[in-house]
Amino acid sequence: MLTSLAETLPPGVIPCGDGKLRWSYTLNLWRQPIMLYTALGATSGVAASFGLLVCFVRMGMDGFASGIGFLWRYLLIAAAAVLLIMGLSYLILCLLYKGKYTMQFEMDEAGILHTEALGQQKKSRRLGVSAAIVCTATGYSGAMGLVAAGQGFYSRFAQVRVVKAVKKQNLIRLSGGFAPNRIYASPEQFDFVWQCIIIRSPKGKNI
């Protein structure tokens, strides 16, 4: 049981009676715009793929020059639209949460759950359309997805295929199962959480 490690737990990691370890992490949305970068990357990829598809259709119908002409105009307009929508959505998010977004984590021998702090669920519902624009385009964007849907992300250790530590961002990325997951831990908690995950992920590749 993980709770048997109570004497060696780092500050802020709490052993609970149900056999789980729990902790929280507050993300500074102004200093760590990780969610914005993720949303921009995913949305730009979707927009570019659509533009290329239409470009090839135009080439087949009207010739090479017509297709290329359409593509560069489309990319300019799409880039401006993506930057505007993502920027405004993220600004609204930051203002609504006063620059801080708190996530909660719970871990046992079977897996780890990433959820939104209870006190922020009403704010998530109020955010509404602005967050939905971002999250619908990205499919999954960590906490942004939580803001839009108020849901949790669970990773079963037996299904984890990749464990990637990004220590500068206090982030551990898990891939495998139905959806990727992002686990945050403070600097004093990070090594402990990371070790617990890789030890219990027999199929996970540590990178």
mmCIF file with all atom_site columns, C-alpha atoms in Angstrom:
data_model
loop_
_atom_site.group_PDB
_atom_site.id
_atom_site.type_symbol
_atom_site.label_atom_id
_atom_site.label_alt_id
_atom_site.label_comp_id
_atom_site.label_asym_id
_atom_site.label_entity_id
_atom_site.label_seq_id
_atom_site.pdbx_PDB_ins_code
_atom_site.Cartn_x
_atom_site.Cartn_y
_atom_site.Cartn_z
_atom_site.occupancy
_atom_site.B_iso_or_equiv
_atom_site.pdbx_formal_charge
_atom_site.auth_seq_id
_atom_site.auth_comp_id
_atom_site.auth_asym_id
_atom_site.auth_atom_id
_atom_site.pdbx_PDB_model_num
ATOM 1   C CA . MET A 1 1   ? 0.000   0.000  0.000   1.00 0.00 ? 1   MET A CA 1
ATOM 2   C CA . LEU A 1 2   ? 1.229   3.472  -0.863  1.00 0.00 ? 2   LEU A CA 1
ATOM 3   C CA . THR A 1 3   ? -0.065  4.816  2.441   1.00 0.00 ? 3   THR A CA 1
ATOM 4   C CA . SER A 1 4   ? 2.495   2.616  4.234   1.00 0.00 ? 4   SER A CA 1
ATOM 5   C CA . LEU A 1 5   ? 5.090   5.156  3.018   1.00 0.00 ? 5   LEU A CA 1
ATOM 6   C CA . ALA A 1 6   ? 3.588   7.843  5.278   1.00 0.00 ? 6   ALA A CA 1
ATOM 7   C CA . GLU A 1 7   ? 6.836   8.456  7.169   1.00 0.00 ? 7   GLU A CA 1
ATOM 8   C CA . THR A 1 8   ? 8.752   9.193  3.968   1.00 0.00 ? 8   THR A CA 1
ATOM 9   C CA . LEU A 1 9   ? 6.141   11.257 2.140   1.00 0.00 ? 9   LEU A CA 1
ATOM 10  C CA . PRO A 1 10  ? 7.147   14.717 0.903   1.00 0.00 ? 10  PRO A CA 1
ATOM 11  C CA . PRO A 1 11  ? 5.289   17.803 2.177   1.00 0.00 ? 11  PRO A CA 1
ATOM 12  C CA . GLY A 1 12  ? 1.774   18.168 0.807   1.00 0.00 ? 12  GLY A CA 1
ATOM 13  C CA . VAL A 1 13  ? 1.273   14.502 -0.152  1.00 0.00 ? 13  VAL A CA 1
ATOM 14  C CA . ILE A 1 14  ? -1.421  13.211 2.209   1.00 0.00 ? 14  ILE A CA 1
ATOM 15  C CA . PRO A 1 15  ? -2.072  9.507  2.969   1.00 0.00 ? 15  PRO A CA 1
ATOM 16  C CA . CYS A 1 16  ? -5.803  8.774  3.263   1.00 0.00 ? 16  CYS A CA 1
ATOM 17  C CA . GLY A 1 17  ? -7.825  6.014  4.886   1.00 0.00 ? 17  GLY A CA 1
ATOM 18  C CA . ASP A 1 18  ? -8.928  4.584  1.538   1.00 0.00 ? 18  ASP A CA 1
ATOM 19  C CA . GLY A 1 19  ? -5.325  3.660  0.687   1.00 0.00 ? 19  GLY A CA 1
ATOM 20  C CA . LYS A 1 20  ? -4.753  6.581  -1.663  1.00 0.00 ? 20  LYS A CA 1
ATOM 21  C CA . LEU A 1 21  ? -2.252  9.421  -1.653  1.00 0.00 ? 21  LEU A CA 1
ATOM 22  C CA . ARG A 1 22  ? -3.633  12.869 -2.427  1.00 0.00 ? 22  ARG A CA 1
ATOM 23  C CA . TRP A 1 23  ? -2.070  16.221 -3.245  1.00 0.00 ? 23  TRP A CA 1
ATOM 24  C CA . SER A 1 24  ? -2.897  19.403 -5.119  1.00 0.00 ? 24  SER A CA 1
ATOM 25  C CA . TYR A 1 25  ? -0.991  21.660 -7.482  1.00 0.00 ? 25  TYR A CA 1
ATOM 26  C CA . THR A 1 26  ? -1.720  25.275 -8.389  1.00 0.00 ? 26  THR A CA 1
ATOM 27  C CA . LEU A 1 27  ? -0.701  26.326 -11.875 1.00 0.00 ? 27  LEU A CA 1
ATOM 28  C CA . ASN A 1 28  ? 0.213   29.982 -12.422 1.00 0.00 ? 28  ASN A CA 1
ATOM 29  C CA . LEU A 1 29  ? -1.608  30.662 -15.689 1.00 0.00 ? 29  LEU A CA 1
ATOM 30  C CA . TRP A 1 30  ? 0.348   33.847 -16.418 1.00 0.00 ? 30  TRP A CA 1
ATOM 31  C CA . ARG A 1 31  ? 3.838   32.402 -15.868 1.00 0.00 ? 31  ARG A CA 1
ATOM 32  C CA . GLN A 1 32  ? 3.124   28.898 -17.174 1.00 0.00 ? 32  GLN A CA 1
ATOM 33  C CA . PRO A 1 33  ? 0.908   29.245 -20.281 1.00 0.00 ? 33  PRO A CA 1
ATOM 34  C CA . ILE A 1 34  ? 1.391   25.555 -21.074 1.00 0.00 ? 34  ILE A CA 1
ATOM 35  C CA . MET A 1 35  ? -2.290  25.059 -21.847 1.00 0.00 ? 35  MET A CA 1
ATOM 36  C CA . LEU A 1 36  ? -2.218  27.905 -24.355 1.00 0.00 ? 36  LEU A CA 1
ATOM 37  C CA . TYR A 1 37  ? 0.802   26.444 -26.165 1.00 0.00 ? 37  TYR A CA 1
ATOM 38  C CA . THR A 1 38  ? -0.870  23.025 -26.338 1.00 0.00 ? 38  THR A CA 1
ATOM 39  C CA . ALA A 1 39  ? -4.102  24.497 -27.657 1.00 0.00 ? 39  ALA A CA 1
ATOM 40  C CA . LEU A 1 40  ? -2.291  26.592 -30.267 1.00 0.00 ? 40  LEU A CA 1
ATOM 41  C CA . GLY A 1 41  ? -0.260  23.631 -31.495 1.00 0.00 ? 41  GLY A CA 1
ATOM 42  C CA . ALA A 1 42  ? -3.203  21.254 -31.805 1.00 0.00 ? 42  ALA A CA 1
ATOM 43  C CA . THR A 1 43  ? -5.547  23.820 -33.352 1.00 0.00 ? 43  THR A CA 1
ATOM 44  C CA . SER A 1 44  ? -2.919  24.961 -35.851 1.00 0.00 ? 44  SER A CA 1
ATOM 45  C CA . GLY A 1 45  ? -2.385  21.342 -36.906 1.00 0.00 ? 45  GLY A CA 1
ATOM 46  C CA . VAL A 1 46  ? -6.099  20.832 -37.539 1.00 0.00 ? 46  VAL A CA 1
ATOM 47  C CA . ALA A 1 47  ? -6.381  24.076 -39.500 1.00 0.00 ? 47  ALA A CA 1
ATOM 48  C CA . ALA A 1 48  ? -3.295  23.317 -41.607 1.00 0.00 ? 48  ALA A CA 1
ATOM 49  C CA . SER A 1 49  ? -4.522  19.794 -42.409 1.00 0.00 ? 49  SER A CA 1
ATOM 50  C CA . PHE A 1 50  ? -7.851  21.143 -43.636 1.00 0.00 ? 50  PHE A CA 1
ATOM 51  C CA . GLY A 1 51  ? -6.095  23.761 -45.751 1.00 0.00 ? 51  GLY A CA 1
ATOM 52  C CA . LEU A 1 52  ? -3.850  21.156 -47.380 1.00 0.00 ? 52  LEU A CA 1
ATOM 53  C CA . LEU A 1 53  ? -6.837  18.956 -48.176 1.00 0.00 ? 53  LEU A CA 1
ATOM 54  C CA . VAL A 1 54  ? -8.685  21.795 -49.895 1.00 0.00 ? 54  VAL A CA 1
ATOM 55  C CA . CYS A 1 55  ? -5.456  22.812 -51.639 1.00 0.00 ? 55  CYS A CA 1
ATOM 56  C CA . PHE A 1 56  ? -5.083  19.368 -53.245 1.00 0.00 ? 56  PHE A CA 1
ATOM 57  C CA . VAL A 1 57  ? -8.724  19.440 -54.344 1.00 0.00 ? 57  VAL A CA 1
ATOM 58  C CA . ARG A 1 58  ? -8.235  22.851 -55.941 1.00 0.00 ? 58  ARG A CA 1
ATOM 59  C CA . MET A 1 59  ? -5.093  21.605 -57.693 1.00 0.00 ? 59  MET A CA 1
ATOM 60  C CA . GLY A 1 60  ? -7.040  18.721 -59.189 1.00 0.00 ? 60  GLY A CA 1
ATOM 61  C CA . MET A 1 61  ? -9.857  20.955 -60.337 1.00 0.00 ? 61  MET A CA 1
ATOM 62  C CA . ASP A 1 62  ? -8.144  24.212 -61.348 1.00 0.00 ? 62  ASP A CA 1
ATOM 63  C CA . GLY A 1 63  ? -4.419  23.476 -61.548 1.00 0.00 ? 63  GLY A CA 1
ATOM 64  C CA . PHE A 1 64  ? -1.322  23.799 -59.378 1.00 0.00 ? 64  PHE A CA 1
ATOM 65  C CA . ALA A 1 65  ? -1.220  27.616 -59.258 1.00 0.00 ? 65  ALA A CA 1
ATOM 66  C CA . SER A 1 66  ? -4.810  27.847 -58.096 1.00 0.00 ? 66  SER A CA 1
ATOM 67  C CA . GLY A 1 67  ? -4.214  25.386 -55.270 1.00 0.00 ? 67  GLY A CA 1
ATOM 68  C CA . ILE A 1 68  ? -1.067  27.148 -54.008 1.00 0.00 ? 68  ILE A CA 1
ATOM 69  C CA . GLY A 1 69  ? -2.738  30.538 -54.264 1.00 0.00 ? 69  GLY A CA 1
ATOM 70  C CA . PHE A 1 70  ? -5.603  29.330 -52.129 1.00 0.00 ? 70  PHE A CA 1
ATOM 71  C CA . LEU A 1 71  ? -3.277  27.690 -49.586 1.00 0.00 ? 71  LEU A CA 1
ATOM 72  C CA . TRP A 1 72  ? -1.168  30.708 -48.683 1.00 0.00 ? 72  TRP A CA 1
ATOM 73  C CA . ARG A 1 73  ? -4.210  32.972 -48.371 1.00 0.00 ? 73  ARG A CA 1
ATOM 74  C CA . TYR A 1 74  ? -5.992  30.396 -46.252 1.00 0.00 ? 74  TYR A CA 1
ATOM 75  C CA . LEU A 1 75  ? -2.984  29.904 -43.963 1.00 0.00 ? 75  LEU A CA 1
ATOM 76  C CA . LEU A 1 76  ? -2.645  33.651 -43.338 1.00 0.00 ? 76  LEU A CA 1
ATOM 77  C CA . ILE A 1 77  ? -6.326  33.995 -42.440 1.00 0.00 ? 77  ILE A CA 1
ATOM 78  C CA . ALA A 1 78  ? -6.333  30.796 -40.354 1.00 0.00 ? 78  ALA A CA 1
ATOM 79  C CA . ALA A 1 79  ? -3.219  31.841 -38.411 1.00 0.00 ? 79  ALA A CA 1
ATOM 80  C CA . ALA A 1 80  ? -4.757  35.212 -37.552 1.00 0.00 ? 80  ALA A CA 1
ATOM 81  C CA . ALA A 1 81  ? -8.048  33.615 -36.521 1.00 0.00 ? 81  ALA A CA 1
ATOM 82  C CA . VAL A 1 82  ? -6.378  30.941 -34.360 1.00 0.00 ? 82  VAL A CA 1
ATOM 83  C CA . LEU A 1 83  ? -4.169  33.476 -32.580 1.00 0.00 ? 83  LEU A CA 1
ATOM 84  C CA . LEU A 1 84  ? -7.126  35.773 -31.925 1.00 0.00 ? 84  LEU A CA 1
ATOM 85  C CA . ILE A 1 85  ? -9.515  33.079 -30.673 1.00 0.00 ? 85  ILE A CA 1
ATOM 86  C CA . MET A 1 86  ? -6.934  31.236 -28.588 1.00 0.00 ? 86  MET A CA 1
ATOM 87  C CA . GLY A 1 87  ? -5.535  34.444 -27.152 1.00 0.00 ? 87  GLY A CA 1
ATOM 88  C CA . LEU A 1 88  ? -8.937  35.815 -26.143 1.00 0.00 ? 88  LEU A CA 1
ATOM 89  C CA . SER A 1 89  ? -10.047 32.456 -24.730 1.00 0.00 ? 89  SER A CA 1
ATOM 90  C CA . TYR A 1 90  ? -6.909  32.160 -22.631 1.00 0.00 ? 90  TYR A CA 1
ATOM 91  C CA . LEU A 1 91  ? -7.194  35.747 -21.422 1.00 0.00 ? 91  LEU A CA 1
ATOM 92  C CA . ILE A 1 92  ? -10.766 35.074 -20.261 1.00 0.00 ? 92  ILE A CA 1
ATOM 93  C CA . LEU A 1 93  ? -9.562  31.908 -18.551 1.00 0.00 ? 93  LEU A CA 1
ATOM 94  C CA . CYS A 1 94  ? -6.800  33.757 -16.704 1.00 0.00 ? 94  CYS A CA 1
ATOM 95  C CA . LEU A 1 95  ? -9.082  36.568 -15.600 1.00 0.00 ? 95  LEU A CA 1
ATOM 96  C CA . LEU A 1 96  ? -11.814 34.207 -14.422 1.00 0.00 ? 96  LEU A CA 1
ATOM 97  C CA . TYR A 1 97  ? -9.390  32.154 -12.353 1.00 0.00 ? 97  TYR A CA 1
ATOM 98  C CA . LYS A 1 98  ? -7.390  35.199 -11.236 1.00 0.00 ? 98  LYS A CA 1
ATOM 99  C CA . GLY A 1 99  ? -4.262  33.719 -12.806 1.00 0.00 ? 99  GLY A CA 1
ATOM 100 C CA . LYS A 1 100 ? -4.275  30.490 -10.780 1.00 0.00 ? 100 LYS A CA 1
ATOM 101 C CA . TYR A 1 101 ? -5.742  27.079 -11.560 1.00 0.00 ? 101 TYR A CA 1
ATOM 102 C CA . THR A 1 102 ? -5.721  24.313 -8.949  1.00 0.00 ? 102 THR A CA 1
ATOM 103 C CA . MET A 1 103 ? -5.657  20.623 -9.820  1.00 0.00 ? 103 MET A CA 1
ATOM 104 C CA . GLN A 1 104 ? -6.102  17.669 -7.478  1.00 0.00 ? 104 GLN A CA 1
ATOM 105 C CA . PHE A 1 105 ? -4.452  14.274 -7.787  1.00 0.00 ? 105 PHE A CA 1
ATOM 106 C CA . GLU A 1 106 ? -5.053  10.941 -6.121  1.00 0.00 ? 106 GLU A CA 1
ATOM 107 C CA . MET A 1 107 ? -2.907  7.839  -6.576  1.00 0.00 ? 107 MET A CA 1
ATOM 108 C CA . ASP A 1 108 ? -3.090  4.231  -5.434  1.00 0.00 ? 108 ASP A CA 1
ATOM 109 C CA . GLU A 1 109 ? -1.459  0.986  -6.522  1.00 0.00 ? 109 GLU A CA 1
ATOM 110 C CA . ALA A 1 110 ? -3.683  0.725  -9.605  1.00 0.00 ? 110 ALA A CA 1
ATOM 111 C CA . GLY A 1 111 ? -3.513  4.202  -11.111 1.00 0.00 ? 111 GLY A CA 1
ATOM 112 C CA . ILE A 1 112 ? -3.638  7.967  -10.771 1.00 0.00 ? 112 ILE A CA 1
ATOM 113 C CA . LEU A 1 113 ? -6.540  10.398 -11.154 1.00 0.00 ? 113 LEU A CA 1
ATOM 114 C CA . HIS A 1 114 ? -6.259  14.057 -12.201 1.00 0.00 ? 114 HIS A CA 1
ATOM 115 C CA . THR A 1 115 ? -9.291  16.197 -11.378 1.00 0.00 ? 115 THR A CA 1
ATOM 116 C CA . GLU A 1 116 ? -10.299 19.808 -11.025 1.00 0.00 ? 116 GLU A CA 1
ATOM 117 C CA . ALA A 1 117 ? -10.433 21.368 -7.563  1.00 0.00 ? 117 ALA A CA 1
ATOM 118 C CA . LEU A 1 118 ? -14.003 21.337 -6.226  1.00 0.00 ? 118 LEU A CA 1
ATOM 119 C CA . GLY A 1 119 ? -14.070 25.062 -5.561  1.00 0.00 ? 119 GLY A CA 1
ATOM 120 C CA . GLN A 1 120 ? -13.459 25.816 -9.239  1.00 0.00 ? 120 GLN A CA 1
ATOM 121 C CA . GLN A 1 121 ? -16.273 23.773 -10.771 1.00 0.00 ? 121 GLN A CA 1
ATOM 122 C CA . LYS A 1 122 ? -18.746 26.667 -10.742 1.00 0.00 ? 122 LYS A CA 1
ATOM 123 C CA . LYS A 1 123 ? -16.175 28.832 -12.491 1.00 0.00 ? 123 LYS A CA 1
ATOM 124 C CA . SER A 1 124 ? -15.716 26.121 -15.097 1.00 0.00 ? 124 SER A CA 1
ATOM 125 C CA . ARG A 1 125 ? -19.408 26.132 -15.913 1.00 0.00 ? 125 ARG A CA 1
ATOM 126 C CA . ARG A 1 126 ? -19.396 29.917 -16.147 1.00 0.00 ? 126 ARG A CA 1
ATOM 127 C CA . LEU A 1 127 ? -16.475 29.864 -18.546 1.00 0.00 ? 127 LEU A CA 1
ATOM 128 C CA . GLY A 1 128 ? -18.673 28.016 -21.026 1.00 0.00 ? 128 GLY A CA 1
ATOM 129 C CA . VAL A 1 129 ? -18.183 28.709 -24.704 1.00 0.00 ? 129 VAL A CA 1
ATOM 130 C CA . SER A 1 130 ? -14.741 30.327 -24.461 1.00 0.00 ? 130 SER A CA 1
ATOM 131 C CA . ALA A 1 131 ? -13.080 27.214 -23.021 1.00 0.00 ? 131 ALA A CA 1
ATOM 132 C CA . ALA A 1 132 ? -15.148 24.918 -25.235 1.00 0.00 ? 132 ALA A CA 1
ATOM 133 C CA . ILE A 1 133 ? -13.719 26.594 -28.358 1.00 0.00 ? 133 ILE A CA 1
ATOM 134 C CA . VAL A 1 134 ? -10.209 25.742 -27.224 1.00 0.00 ? 134 VAL A CA 1
ATOM 135 C CA . CYS A 1 135 ? -10.871 22.241 -25.959 1.00 0.00 ? 135 CYS A CA 1
ATOM 136 C CA . THR A 1 136 ? -13.046 21.054 -28.840 1.00 0.00 ? 136 THR A CA 1
ATOM 137 C CA . ALA A 1 137 ? -10.251 21.863 -31.266 1.00 0.00 ? 137 ALA A CA 1
ATOM 138 C CA . THR A 1 138 ? -7.547  20.160 -29.192 1.00 0.00 ? 138 THR A CA 1
ATOM 139 C CA . GLY A 1 139 ? -9.394  17.009 -28.140 1.00 0.00 ? 139 GLY A CA 1
ATOM 140 C CA . TYR A 1 140 ? -7.405  16.952 -24.884 1.00 0.00 ? 140 TYR A CA 1
ATOM 141 C CA . SER A 1 141 ? -5.380  19.728 -23.423 1.00 0.00 ? 141 SER A CA 1
ATOM 142 C CA . GLY A 1 142 ? -4.842  18.852 -19.826 1.00 0.00 ? 142 GLY A CA 1
ATOM 143 C CA . ALA A 1 143 ? -6.401  21.331 -17.487 1.00 0.00 ? 143 ALA A CA 1
ATOM 144 C CA . MET A 1 144 ? -8.053  23.187 -20.351 1.00 0.00 ? 144 MET A CA 1
ATOM 145 C CA . GLY A 1 145 ? -10.151 20.082 -20.906 1.00 0.00 ? 145 GLY A CA 1
ATOM 146 C CA . LEU A 1 146 ? -11.078 20.099 -17.244 1.00 0.00 ? 146 LEU A CA 1
ATOM 147 C CA . VAL A 1 147 ? -12.183 23.712 -17.464 1.00 0.00 ? 147 VAL A CA 1
ATOM 148 C CA . ALA A 1 148 ? -14.493 22.965 -20.360 1.00 0.00 ? 148 ALA A CA 1
ATOM 149 C CA . ALA A 1 149 ? -16.015 19.742 -19.109 1.00 0.00 ? 149 ALA A CA 1
ATOM 150 C CA . GLY A 1 150 ? -15.359 19.580 -15.362 1.00 0.00 ? 150 GLY A CA 1
ATOM 151 C CA . GLN A 1 151 ? -14.149 16.020 -15.832 1.00 0.00 ? 151 GLN A CA 1
ATOM 152 C CA . GLY A 1 152 ? -11.248 13.936 -14.601 1.00 0.00 ? 152 GLY A CA 1
ATOM 153 C CA . PHE A 1 153 ? -8.477  12.044 -16.351 1.00 0.00 ? 153 PHE A CA 1
ATOM 154 C CA . TYR A 1 154 ? -7.514  8.636  -15.040 1.00 0.00 ? 154 TYR A CA 1
ATOM 155 C CA . SER A 1 155 ? -4.425  6.613  -15.973 1.00 0.00 ? 155 SER A CA 1
ATOM 156 C CA . ARG A 1 156 ? -4.246  2.931  -15.057 1.00 0.00 ? 156 ARG A CA 1
ATOM 157 C CA . PHE A 1 157 ? -0.608  2.034  -14.472 1.00 0.00 ? 157 PHE A CA 1
ATOM 158 C CA . ALA A 1 158 ? -0.973  -1.285 -16.323 1.00 0.00 ? 158 ALA A CA 1
ATOM 159 C CA . GLN A 1 159 ? -1.941  0.638  -19.484 1.00 0.00 ? 159 GLN A CA 1
ATOM 160 C CA . VAL A 1 160 ? 0.739   3.342  -19.341 1.00 0.00 ? 160 VAL A CA 1
ATOM 161 C CA . ARG A 1 161 ? 3.147   3.098  -22.286 1.00 0.00 ? 161 ARG A CA 1
ATOM 162 C CA . VAL A 1 162 ? 5.263   6.239  -21.875 1.00 0.00 ? 162 VAL A CA 1
ATOM 163 C CA . VAL A 1 163 ? 6.260   8.223  -18.786 1.00 0.00 ? 163 VAL A CA 1
ATOM 164 C CA . LYS A 1 164 ? 7.909   11.540 -19.637 1.00 0.00 ? 164 LYS A CA 1
ATOM 165 C CA . ALA A 1 165 ? 9.235   13.808 -16.893 1.00 0.00 ? 165 ALA A CA 1
ATOM 166 C CA . VAL A 1 166 ? 9.424   17.553 -17.627 1.00 0.00 ? 166 VAL A CA 1
ATOM 167 C CA . LYS A 1 167 ? 10.929  18.701 -14.343 1.00 0.00 ? 167 LYS A CA 1
ATOM 168 C CA . LYS A 1 168 ? 11.278  22.362 -15.299 1.00 0.00 ? 168 LYS A CA 1
ATOM 169 C CA . GLN A 1 169 ? 7.493   22.495 -15.639 1.00 0.00 ? 169 GLN A CA 1
ATOM 170 C CA . ASN A 1 170 ? 6.786   20.245 -12.610 1.00 0.00 ? 170 ASN A CA 1
ATOM 171 C CA . LEU A 1 171 ? 5.042   17.964 -15.099 1.00 0.00 ? 171 LEU A CA 1
ATOM 172 C CA . ILE A 1 172 ? 4.889   14.212 -15.707 1.00 0.00 ? 172 ILE A CA 1
ATOM 173 C CA . ARG A 1 173 ? 3.210   13.171 -18.956 1.00 0.00 ? 173 ARG A CA 1
ATOM 174 C CA . LEU A 1 174 ? 1.575   9.756  -19.174 1.00 0.00 ? 174 LEU A CA 1
ATOM 175 C CA . SER A 1 175 ? 0.593   8.128  -22.466 1.00 0.00 ? 175 SER A CA 1
ATOM 176 C CA . GLY A 1 176 ? -1.441  4.962  -22.847 1.00 0.00 ? 176 GLY A CA 1
ATOM 177 C CA . GLY A 1 177 ? -5.020  3.846  -22.349 1.00 0.00 ? 177 GLY A CA 1
ATOM 178 C CA . PHE A 1 178 ? -7.811  5.982  -23.751 1.00 0.00 ? 178 PHE A CA 1
ATOM 179 C CA . ALA A 1 179 ? -6.271  9.424  -23.224 1.00 0.00 ? 179 ALA A CA 1
ATOM 180 C CA . PRO A 1 180 ? -2.970  11.016 -22.215 1.00 0.00 ? 180 PRO A CA 1
ATOM 181 C CA . ASN A 1 181 ? -2.687  12.464 -18.740 1.00 0.00 ? 181 ASN A CA 1
ATOM 182 C CA . ARG A 1 182 ? -0.694  15.271 -17.150 1.00 0.00 ? 182 ARG A CA 1
ATOM 183 C CA . ILE A 1 183 ? 0.430   14.953 -13.582 1.00 0.00 ? 183 ILE A CA 1
ATOM 184 C CA . TYR A 1 184 ? 1.798   17.974 -11.740 1.00 0.00 ? 184 TYR A CA 1
ATOM 185 C CA . ALA A 1 185 ? 3.791   17.967 -8.510  1.00 0.00 ? 185 ALA A CA 1
ATOM 186 C CA . SER A 1 186 ? 5.742   20.643 -6.664  1.00 0.00 ? 186 SER A CA 1
ATOM 187 C CA . PRO A 1 187 ? 9.565   20.462 -6.780  1.00 0.00 ? 187 PRO A CA 1
ATOM 188 C CA . GLU A 1 188 ? 9.760   18.777 -3.359  1.00 0.00 ? 188 GLU A CA 1
ATOM 189 C CA . GLN A 1 189 ? 7.097   16.221 -4.402  1.00 0.00 ? 189 GLN A CA 1
ATOM 190 C CA . PHE A 1 190 ? 8.247   15.627 -7.953  1.00 0.00 ? 190 PHE A CA 1
ATOM 191 C CA . ASP A 1 191 ? 10.849  12.855 -7.555  1.00 0.00 ? 191 ASP A CA 1
ATOM 192 C CA . PHE A 1 192 ? 8.636   10.898 -5.169  1.00 0.00 ? 192 PHE A CA 1
ATOM 193 C CA . VAL A 1 193 ? 5.595   11.008 -7.485  1.00 0.00 ? 193 VAL A CA 1
ATOM 194 C CA . TRP A 1 194 ? 7.693   10.196 -10.543 1.00 0.00 ? 194 TRP A CA 1
ATOM 195 C CA . GLN A 1 195 ? 9.298   7.181  -8.865  1.00 0.00 ? 195 GLN A CA 1
ATOM 196 C CA . CYS A 1 196 ? 5.922   5.875  -7.700  1.00 0.00 ? 196 CYS A CA 1
ATOM 197 C CA . ILE A 1 197 ? 4.590   6.080  -11.248 1.00 0.00 ? 197 ILE A CA 1
ATOM 198 C CA . ILE A 1 198 ? 7.489   4.426  -13.071 1.00 0.00 ? 198 ILE A CA 1
ATOM 199 C CA . ILE A 1 199 ? 7.774   1.607  -10.505 1.00 0.00 ? 199 ILE A CA 1
ATOM 200 C CA . ARG A 1 200 ? 4.088   0.779  -10.942 1.00 0.00 ? 200 ARG A CA 1
ATOM 201 C CA . SER A 1 201 ? 4.019   1.104  -14.746 1.00 0.00 ? 201 SER A CA 1
ATOM 202 C CA . PRO A 1 202 ? 5.600   -2.178 -15.917 1.00 0.00 ? 202 PRO A CA 1
ATOM 203 C CA . LYS A 1 203 ? 4.931   -1.464 -19.595 1.00 0.00 ? 203 LYS A CA 1
ATOM 204 C CA . GLY A 1 204 ? 5.829   2.207  -19.443 1.00 0.00 ? 204 GLY A CA 1
ATOM 205 C CA . LYS A 1 205 ? 8.893   3.569  -21.226 1.00 0.00 ? 205 LYS A CA 1
ATOM 206 C CA . ASN A 1 206 ? 10.629  6.193  -19.108 1.00 0.00 ? 206 ASN A CA 1
ATOM 207 C CA . ILE A 1 207 ? 11.901  9.151  -21.158 1.00 0.00 ? 207 ILE A CA 1
#
